[in-house]
Coordinates of C-alpha atoms in Angstrom, one line a residue:
Chain A
M9 CA 172.1 123.7 140.0
N10 CA 173.2 124.9 143.4
G11 CA 170.5 127.5 143.4
K12 CA 167.9 124.9 142.5
N13 CA 169.0 122.7 145.4
T14 CA 168.8 125.5 147.9
S15 CA 165.4 126.8 146.7
S16 CA 163.7 123.4 146.9
P17 CA 164.1 123.0 150.7
K18 CA 163.1 126.6 151.1
K19 CA 160.0 126.0 149.0
A20 CA 159.2 122.9 150.9
L21 CA 159.6 124.8 154.2
A22 CA 157.4 127.6 153.0
F23 CA 154.8 125.0 151.9
V24 CA 154.9 123.4 155.4
G25 CA 154.8 126.8 157.0
N26 CA 151.8 127.9 154.9
N27 CA 149.9 124.6 155.5
A28 CA 151.0 123.8 159.0
V29 CA 147.4 123.3 160.3
P30 CA 146.2 120.8 157.7
I31 CA 149.6 118.9 157.8
M32 CA 149.3 118.7 161.6
F33 CA 145.8 117.3 161.3
I34 CA 146.8 114.8 158.6
I35 CA 149.5 113.5 160.9
I36 CA 147.1 113.2 163.9
I37 CA 144.6 111.4 161.7
A38 CA 147.2 109.1 160.2
V39 CA 148.3 108.1 163.8
C40 CA 144.7 107.8 165.1
I41 CA 143.2 105.7 162.2
P42 CA 145.1 102.4 163.0
I43 CA 144.7 103.0 166.8
S44 CA 140.9 103.5 166.6
G45 CA 140.4 100.2 164.7
F46 CA 137.5 101.6 162.6
S47 CA 136.8 100.0 159.3
P48 CA 137.4 102.1 156.2
T49 CA 133.7 101.7 155.2
F50 CA 132.5 103.0 158.6
L51 CA 134.9 105.9 158.4
L52 CA 133.9 106.8 154.9
N53 CA 130.2 106.6 155.8
E54 CA 130.8 108.9 158.8
I55 CA 132.8 111.4 156.7
M56 CA 130.2 111.5 154.0
T57 CA 127.4 112.1 156.5
R58 CA 129.3 115.0 158.1
L59 CA 130.4 116.4 154.7
S60 CA 126.8 116.6 153.6
R61 CA 125.7 118.0 157.0
N62 CA 128.3 120.7 157.4
A63 CA 129.7 121.8 154.0
F64 CA 126.9 124.2 153.1
L65 CA 127.3 126.0 156.5
I66 CA 131.0 126.4 156.0
L67 CA 130.6 127.7 152.5
S68 CA 128.6 130.6 154.0
L69 CA 131.8 131.8 155.6
L70 CA 133.6 132.4 152.2
I71 CA 131.9 135.6 151.1
P72 CA 132.7 137.8 154.2
I73 CA 136.4 136.6 153.9
M74 CA 136.3 137.7 150.3
A75 CA 135.1 141.1 151.4
G76 CA 137.9 141.4 153.9
M77 CA 135.7 141.0 157.0
G78 CA 137.4 137.9 158.3
L79 CA 135.7 134.9 159.8
N80 CA 132.0 135.7 160.3
F81 CA 131.2 134.6 163.8
G82 CA 127.9 136.3 163.1
M83 CA 126.8 133.2 161.1
T84 CA 125.3 132.1 164.4
L85 CA 122.6 134.7 163.6
G86 CA 121.6 132.7 160.5
A87 CA 121.6 129.5 162.6
M88 CA 119.2 131.1 165.1
A89 CA 116.9 132.2 162.2
A90 CA 116.9 128.6 160.9
E91 CA 116.0 127.3 164.4
I92 CA 113.1 129.7 164.7
A93 CA 112.0 128.7 161.2
L94 CA 112.2 125.0 162.1
I95 CA 110.2 125.5 165.3
F96 CA 107.4 127.0 163.3
A97 CA 107.6 124.3 160.6
T98 CA 107.4 121.6 163.3
D99 CA 104.6 123.3 165.2
W100 CA 102.6 123.8 161.9
Q101 CA 103.2 120.1 161.2
I102 CA 104.8 120.6 157.8
W103 CA 106.6 117.3 157.2
G104 CA 109.3 116.1 154.7
I105 CA 110.8 118.1 152.0
P106 CA 108.0 120.8 152.1
G107 CA 108.9 121.3 155.8
I108 CA 112.6 121.8 154.9
V109 CA 111.8 124.2 152.0
L110 CA 109.3 126.1 154.2
A111 CA 111.9 126.4 157.0
M112 CA 114.5 127.7 154.5
I113 CA 112.0 130.3 153.2
I114 CA 111.0 131.5 156.7
S115 CA 114.7 131.7 157.7
V116 CA 115.6 134.0 154.8
P117 CA 113.9 137.2 155.9
I118 CA 114.9 136.7 159.6
S119 CA 118.5 136.0 158.5
A120 CA 118.5 138.9 156.1
L121 CA 117.3 141.3 158.8
L122 CA 119.8 140.0 161.4
G123 CA 122.6 140.1 158.8
L124 CA 121.7 143.7 157.9
A125 CA 121.9 144.8 161.5
C126 CA 125.1 142.8 162.0
G127 CA 126.6 144.4 158.8
R128 CA 125.8 147.9 160.0
I129 CA 127.4 147.3 163.4
L130 CA 130.5 145.8 161.7
N131 CA 130.8 148.8 159.5
A132 CA 131.1 150.9 162.7
A133 CA 133.8 148.6 164.0
K134 CA 136.1 148.3 160.9
G135 CA 139.3 146.4 161.6
R136 CA 137.7 144.6 164.5
E137 CA 135.0 142.6 162.6
M138 CA 135.7 139.2 164.1
I139 CA 135.6 140.0 167.8
T140 CA 132.6 142.3 167.1
S141 CA 130.7 139.6 165.2
Y142 CA 131.5 137.2 168.0
I143 CA 130.1 139.5 170.6
I144 CA 127.1 140.3 168.4
S145 CA 126.3 136.6 168.3
F146 CA 126.3 136.5 172.2
F147 CA 124.1 139.5 172.3
M148 CA 121.7 138.0 169.8
N149 CA 121.7 134.7 171.7
G150 CA 120.2 136.6 174.6
V151 CA 117.5 138.1 172.3
Y152 CA 116.9 134.6 170.8
Q153 CA 116.5 133.2 174.3
L154 CA 114.0 135.9 175.2
V155 CA 112.0 135.2 172.1
V156 CA 112.1 131.4 172.3
L157 CA 111.9 131.0 176.0
Y158 CA 109.4 133.6 176.9
M159 CA 107.6 135.0 173.8
M160 CA 106.9 131.8 172.0
G161 CA 103.7 130.3 173.3
S162 CA 102.6 133.5 175.1
I163 CA 102.8 136.2 172.4
I164 CA 103.8 134.1 169.4
P165 CA 101.4 131.3 169.0
I166 CA 102.8 127.8 169.5
I167 CA 100.1 125.1 169.5
H168 CA 101.6 121.7 170.1
N169 CA 102.6 120.4 173.5
N170 CA 105.6 118.5 172.0
V171 CA 107.1 121.9 171.1
K172 CA 105.9 124.0 174.0
L173 CA 107.2 123.7 177.6
P174 CA 104.8 122.2 180.1
R175 CA 104.3 125.6 181.8
G176 CA 102.5 126.8 178.7
Y177 CA 105.0 129.1 177.1
G178 CA 108.6 128.8 175.8
V179 CA 110.0 126.0 173.6
R180 CA 111.3 122.7 174.9
A181 CA 115.1 122.3 175.2
S182 CA 114.9 119.7 172.4
V183 CA 112.6 119.9 169.4
D184 CA 112.0 116.6 167.7
L185 CA 112.6 116.9 163.9
T186 CA 111.8 113.2 163.2
R187 CA 109.2 114.2 160.6
I188 CA 111.8 116.0 158.4
R189 CA 114.8 113.9 159.5
K190 CA 117.0 113.1 156.5
S191 CA 114.2 114.0 154.1
L192 CA 116.7 115.8 151.9
D193 CA 119.4 113.2 152.4
G194 CA 117.1 110.4 151.5
V195 CA 116.2 111.7 148.1
L196 CA 118.4 110.2 145.3
A197 CA 120.6 108.5 148.0
V198 CA 122.9 106.0 146.4
N199 CA 125.1 103.3 147.8
I200 CA 128.6 103.2 146.4
A201 CA 130.8 100.4 147.7
G202 CA 129.0 100.4 151.1
V203 CA 129.1 104.1 151.4
R204 CA 125.7 105.9 151.5
V205 CA 125.9 109.1 149.4
P206 CA 123.1 111.6 149.8
L207 CA 123.2 112.7 146.2
L208 CA 120.6 115.5 146.4
T209 CA 122.4 117.2 149.4
I210 CA 125.7 116.8 147.6
L211 CA 124.2 118.3 144.4
I212 CA 122.9 121.3 146.5
I213 CA 126.4 121.8 147.9
V214 CA 128.0 121.5 144.5
G215 CA 125.4 124.0 143.2
M216 CA 126.4 126.4 146.0
C217 CA 130.1 126.0 145.1
L218 CA 129.3 126.9 141.4
I219 CA 127.2 129.9 142.6
I220 CA 130.2 131.1 144.7
V221 CA 132.6 130.7 141.7
W222 CA 130.1 132.6 139.5
F223 CA 129.5 135.2 142.1
R224 CA 133.3 136.0 142.4
R225 CA 133.2 137.0 138.7
T226 CA 130.2 139.3 138.9
K227 CA 130.4 143.0 139.5
L228 CA 129.4 142.7 143.1
G229 CA 131.9 139.8 143.6
Q230 CA 134.7 141.9 142.1
D231 CA 133.7 144.8 144.3
M232 CA 133.9 142.6 147.3
R233 CA 137.4 141.4 146.4
A234 CA 138.5 145.0 145.8
V235 CA 137.1 146.0 149.2
G236 CA 138.8 143.0 150.8
Q237 CA 142.2 144.0 149.3
D238 CA 142.1 147.7 150.2
M239 CA 139.0 149.7 151.3
E240 CA 140.5 153.1 150.5
V241 CA 141.5 152.1 147.0
A242 CA 138.1 150.5 146.5
R243 CA 136.4 153.7 147.7
A244 CA 138.6 155.8 145.4
A245 CA 137.5 153.5 142.5
G246 CA 133.8 154.5 143.3
I247 CA 132.8 151.4 145.1
D248 CA 130.3 151.9 147.9
V249 CA 132.4 150.1 150.5
E250 CA 129.9 150.1 153.4
K251 CA 127.1 148.8 151.3
T252 CA 129.3 146.1 149.8
R253 CA 130.4 144.9 153.2
I254 CA 126.8 144.8 154.5
I255 CA 125.7 142.8 151.4
S256 CA 128.5 140.3 152.1
I257 CA 127.3 139.8 155.7
V258 CA 123.7 139.5 154.7
I259 CA 124.5 136.9 152.0
S260 CA 126.6 135.0 154.6
T261 CA 123.9 135.1 157.2
V262 CA 121.2 134.0 154.8
L263 CA 123.4 131.1 153.5
A264 CA 124.1 130.1 157.1
G265 CA 120.4 130.0 157.8
I266 CA 119.8 127.6 154.9
G267 CA 122.9 125.6 155.8
M268 CA 121.6 125.2 159.4
V269 CA 118.3 123.8 158.1
I270 CA 120.3 121.3 156.0
Y271 CA 122.4 120.5 159.1
L272 CA 119.4 120.0 161.4
Q273 CA 117.4 117.9 159.0
N274 CA 120.3 115.5 159.0
M275 CA 120.5 115.5 162.8
G276 CA 116.8 114.9 163.2
D277 CA 116.8 116.7 166.6
M278 CA 117.3 120.3 167.6
A279 CA 118.9 121.5 170.8
T280 CA 116.9 124.7 170.9
Y281 CA 119.3 126.6 173.2
S282 CA 122.7 125.4 172.2
S283 CA 122.8 124.1 168.6
H284 CA 123.5 127.6 167.2
S285 CA 126.1 128.6 169.8
Q286 CA 128.4 125.7 168.9
I287 CA 127.9 125.8 165.2
G288 CA 129.9 129.0 164.4
M289 CA 132.9 127.8 166.3
F290 CA 132.8 124.3 164.7
C291 CA 132.5 125.7 161.1
I292 CA 135.2 128.2 161.6
A293 CA 137.5 125.6 163.1
A294 CA 136.8 123.3 160.2
L295 CA 137.6 126.0 157.7
L296 CA 140.8 126.9 159.4
V297 CA 141.8 123.2 159.6
G298 CA 141.3 123.1 155.8
G299 CA 144.1 125.7 155.4
A300 CA 142.1 128.9 155.2
S301 CA 143.2 132.0 157.0
V302 CA 141.4 135.1 158.1
D303 CA 141.9 136.8 154.8
R304 CA 142.1 133.9 152.4
A305 CA 139.7 131.0 151.9
S306 CA 138.7 128.8 149.0
I307 CA 136.2 126.1 148.3
G308 CA 139.0 123.6 148.5
N309 CA 139.7 124.7 152.1
V310 CA 136.0 124.0 152.9
F311 CA 136.1 120.4 151.8
L312 CA 139.6 119.6 153.1
G313 CA 138.6 121.2 156.4
V314 CA 135.3 119.2 156.8
I315 CA 137.1 116.0 156.0
L316 CA 140.1 116.5 158.3
F317 CA 138.3 118.2 161.2
H318 CA 135.4 115.7 161.3
T319 CA 137.6 112.7 160.8
M320 CA 139.5 113.8 163.8
F321 CA 136.2 114.2 165.6
I322 CA 135.2 110.7 164.8
L323 CA 138.6 109.2 165.7
A324 CA 139.6 111.1 168.8
P325 CA 137.2 109.6 171.4
R326 CA 138.0 106.0 170.3
A327 CA 141.8 106.7 169.9
G328 CA 141.7 108.3 173.4
A329 CA 139.9 105.3 174.8
V330 CA 142.4 102.9 173.3
I331 CA 145.5 104.9 174.4
T332 CA 144.4 105.9 177.9
G333 CA 141.6 103.5 178.6
N334 CA 139.3 106.5 179.1
E335 CA 137.1 107.8 176.3
V336 CA 136.5 111.1 178.1
I337 CA 140.2 112.0 177.5
G338 CA 139.5 111.7 173.7
E339 CA 136.5 114.0 174.1
Y340 CA 138.7 116.6 175.9
F341 CA 141.2 116.2 173.1
R342 CA 138.8 117.1 170.4
V343 CA 137.4 120.0 172.4
F344 CA 140.8 121.6 173.0
V345 CA 141.9 120.9 169.4
S346 CA 138.8 122.8 168.2
Y347 CA 139.6 125.9 170.2
G348 CA 143.4 125.4 169.8
V349 CA 143.3 125.4 166.0
I350 CA 141.4 128.6 165.9
T351 CA 143.9 130.2 168.3
L352 CA 146.8 128.8 166.2
A353 CA 145.4 130.0 163.0
L354 CA 144.8 133.5 164.4
I355 CA 148.3 133.7 165.8
M356 CA 149.8 132.5 162.5
Y357 CA 147.8 135.1 160.6
E358 CA 149.0 137.9 162.8
T359 CA 152.6 136.7 162.7
K360 CA 152.5 136.5 158.9
K361 CA 150.9 139.9 158.6
R362 CA 153.6 141.4 160.9
R363 CA 156.4 139.7 159.0
A364 CA 155.0 140.9 155.7
K365 CA 154.8 144.4 157.1
A366 CA 158.4 144.2 158.4
H367 CA 159.5 142.8 155.0
M368 CA 157.8 145.6 153.2
G369 CA 159.3 148.2 155.5
A370 CA 162.8 146.8 155.1
Q371 CA 162.4 146.8 151.3
L372 CA 161.1 150.4 151.3
E373 CA 164.1 151.4 153.5
L374 CA 166.5 149.7 151.1
E375 CA 164.9 151.4 148.1
Q376 CA 165.1 154.8 149.8
R377 CA 168.8 154.3 150.6
E378 CA 169.6 153.4 147.0
E379 CA 167.8 156.5 145.9
E380 CA 169.8 158.6 148.3
K381 CA 173.0 157.1 147.0
R382 CA 172.1 158.1 143.5
Chain B
M28 CA 116.1 151.2 136.5
K29 CA 114.9 151.7 140.1
K30 CA 111.3 150.7 139.1
R31 CA 112.7 147.5 137.4
R32 CA 114.7 146.6 140.5
F33 CA 111.7 147.2 142.7
L34 CA 109.6 145.0 140.4
I35 CA 112.2 142.2 140.5
R36 CA 112.4 142.3 144.3
A37 CA 108.7 142.4 144.7
G38 CA 108.4 139.4 142.3
V39 CA 111.0 137.4 144.2
I40 CA 109.2 138.1 147.5
I41 CA 105.8 137.1 146.0
L42 CA 107.4 134.0 144.5
L43 CA 108.9 133.0 147.9
I44 CA 105.6 133.6 149.7
A45 CA 103.8 131.5 147.0
I46 CA 106.3 128.6 147.3
G47 CA 105.9 128.8 151.1
G48 CA 102.1 128.7 150.8
C49 CA 102.3 125.7 148.5
M50 CA 104.7 123.9 151.0
M51 CA 102.2 124.5 153.8
V52 CA 99.5 122.8 151.8
I53 CA 101.4 119.9 150.2
G54 CA 103.5 119.3 153.3
R55 CA 100.8 119.4 156.0
G56 CA 101.2 116.2 158.0
H57 CA 98.3 114.3 159.4
T58 CA 98.0 111.1 161.4
V59 CA 95.1 109.0 160.3
Y60 CA 93.7 106.5 162.9
F61 CA 91.7 103.5 161.7
D62 CA 89.1 102.2 164.1
N63 CA 87.4 98.8 163.8
K64 CA 84.9 99.7 166.4
K65 CA 81.1 99.6 166.9
L66 CA 79.2 102.7 166.0
E67 CA 75.7 104.0 166.5
Y68 CA 74.6 106.7 164.0
E69 CA 71.0 108.0 163.9
G70 CA 69.6 104.8 165.4
Q71 CA 71.6 102.6 163.0
Q72 CA 73.9 100.1 164.8
L73 CA 77.1 99.2 163.0
D74 CA 79.0 96.2 164.2
T75 CA 82.7 95.5 164.0
Y76 CA 84.4 93.4 161.4
R77 CA 86.2 90.2 162.3
R78 CA 89.4 91.4 160.4
I79 CA 90.3 94.5 158.5
N80 CA 93.6 94.9 156.7
V81 CA 94.5 98.5 155.7
F82 CA 96.9 99.3 152.9
V83 CA 98.4 102.7 152.0
N84 CA 100.4 102.9 148.8
G85 CA 100.3 99.1 148.5
E86 CA 101.9 98.6 151.9
Q87 CA 100.0 97.1 154.8
V88 CA 99.8 99.6 157.7
A89 CA 97.3 97.9 159.9
K90 CA 95.8 94.5 160.6
L91 CA 92.8 95.1 162.8
S92 CA 90.7 92.7 164.8
A93 CA 87.4 93.8 166.4
K94 CA 87.8 96.9 168.7
E95 CA 91.3 97.6 167.5
R96 CA 92.9 100.8 166.2
G97 CA 95.7 101.3 163.6
M98 CA 97.3 104.3 162.2
A99 CA 99.2 105.8 159.3
S100 CA 100.9 109.1 158.5
C101 CA 99.8 111.2 155.6
V102 CA 101.4 114.3 154.0
G103 CA 99.1 116.5 152.1
Q104 CA 95.3 117.1 152.1
S105 CA 94.2 114.0 150.2
F106 CA 94.6 110.5 151.4
H107 CA 94.0 107.2 149.6
F108 CA 93.8 103.9 151.3
D109 CA 92.6 100.4 150.5
I110 CA 91.0 97.9 152.9
E111 CA 90.4 94.2 152.9
A112 CA 87.5 93.5 155.3
T113 CA 86.3 90.1 156.5
K114 CA 82.9 90.3 158.2
E115 CA 82.6 86.9 159.8
K116 CA 84.8 83.9 160.2
G117 CA 84.9 81.9 156.9
D118 CA 83.7 84.9 154.8
D119 CA 85.6 86.0 151.8
P120 CA 87.4 89.3 152.3
E121 CA 85.9 92.2 150.5
Q122 CA 88.0 95.0 148.9
Y123 CA 87.3 98.7 149.2
S124 CA 89.2 101.8 148.2
F125 CA 88.6 105.2 149.7
D126 CA 89.8 108.7 148.9
L127 CA 89.7 111.2 151.8
S128 CA 90.0 114.9 151.9
L129 CA 91.7 115.7 155.2
P130 CA 90.8 118.9 157.0
Y131 CA 93.8 121.2 157.2
G132 CA 93.4 122.2 160.8
I133 CA 93.2 118.7 162.2
D134 CA 96.4 116.9 163.1
G135 CA 94.9 113.5 163.9
V136 CA 91.8 112.1 162.1
I137 CA 89.9 109.1 163.3
V138 CA 88.2 107.0 160.6
N139 CA 85.6 104.5 161.7
L140 CA 86.0 101.7 159.1
P141 CA 82.6 99.9 159.6
A142 CA 80.9 103.3 159.1
I143 CA 82.9 104.2 156.0
I144 CA 82.2 100.8 154.5
A145 CA 78.5 101.2 155.2
G146 CA 78.6 104.4 153.1
L147 CA 77.5 106.7 155.9
P148 CA 78.1 110.4 155.6
Q149 CA 81.5 111.9 156.5
E150 CA 80.3 113.3 159.9
A151 CA 79.5 109.7 161.0
W152 CA 82.9 108.1 160.2
M153 CA 85.4 111.0 160.6
S154 CA 86.2 112.6 163.9
E155 CA 89.2 114.5 165.4
F156 CA 91.8 112.6 167.5
V157 CA 92.3 114.5 170.7
P158 CA 95.5 113.3 172.5
M159 CA 95.1 112.7 176.2
V160 CA 96.8 115.5 178.1
V161 CA 99.3 114.1 180.5
E162 CA 100.2 116.4 183.4
E163 CA 104.0 116.6 183.5
E164 CA 104.9 116.9 187.2
E165 CA 108.4 118.2 186.7
E166 CA 109.2 121.4 184.8
E167 CA 111.8 120.8 182.0
E168 CA 115.1 122.2 182.9
I169 CA 116.6 124.6 180.3
V170 CA 120.4 124.7 180.4
L171 CA 121.9 127.7 178.7
D172 CA 125.5 127.0 178.1
D173 CA 127.3 129.1 175.4
F174 CA 130.7 127.5 175.7
D175 CA 129.8 123.8 175.4
M176 CA 131.8 122.2 172.6
S177 CA 131.6 118.7 173.9
S178 CA 128.6 117.5 172.0
D179 CA 128.8 114.0 170.8
D180 CA 127.8 114.6 167.2
I181 CA 128.4 117.6 165.0

């Protein structure tokens, strides 16, 4: 009885420790909802919009985590590929769902090539994948700017003046995607108790979740999990570790490209030079808010993360305005929370890893002593 | 085994290219402009109508008096529209239906309604819409900020 009593608080503490970030967010949201004064219908509509907009992108992060490559900051590469594809689809005047499908198809080879290059570099930087992928995304951003700002319109044909800069080459800072805006979200959209549900987009996201669940059970999925647990053991078992890791990054980048098309069709406007640079950070922050860590993430974390992170995003400016009388403070709040949560999650991951290592070391020492006594 | 894999990959690539090609055809957007304007073709003088109502998919997209222009968007290469034309005041409106095949390379197509009603050849009633080029005095400023997380909407 006593044992039970002492283990329950320990379990509760362990649960809180393991889920500190989502619990923290739930508390912030619970405090902010009444302060903001938003109606439940408005909040649910906003959350549904953001869920359909972001979930696919965040799902693209799961596969590299499975392969032990951590949070793929290189998903930005897929986002760039999607933006290039959308520039072409807009310039060629392909509207509606066909425009979205075409953009997805164009983005696939570009994402795959970028993912391949990224995967090869990450193989050369084992153990430092996250920082390397982060820096690769900066490097590729420079290449992207060179292509979009100087080569498009001069070397790569761009016809329309609403896409091209007035000087005759380079793409405008903002590309109008009105002709494809919400084309996907509009199909099969239903209204449930005042909440607009973009059914087709949700079905695509659910389909992606099922594919991920199926993929985990395939030979390649099992190989990735083995590589993620221990590369040396996986290699000894005959798995081509390097190839498996590259495939995981390629899949992630391609999915990120498709996800970015879904994201931008919902927005209806593309910030040519900044959309992609923010997206990786936001997706990773949302995944971490959902309770994922660098080496463990599930589909549940994706959905919980999108809901919590984006609810905070909706609430923070209004709550900030009500509390301080200045909406800008709310804006700052959500910005520092976004970066802060990534930092916190990384610190917690490292602390846990060290603790586990120390615990294992202590256990090993104990076992050795016992053996010596015998 | 290798041959089979190669064939599957090649098949997937061909399928994607084919789907992309289909999307480029079925998703090509055009803007169709309807003119109720006078036209002279091979010595034949065509006058405007007093009133023309244009319907696309049963929805009225333009209500044109003489010398006016209306427009509608069209996705794909074929375009069907109905018109209700009244020649003079007090006349009964006449109904017409037209199916157009839009040229792929043209974004904006101008259709002269009096000419199409008169049954003239396509070259008489169809022309390309060329937007007026407006000189932009100021060059657009491109801001390259990699660390901006303060966007309003994500």
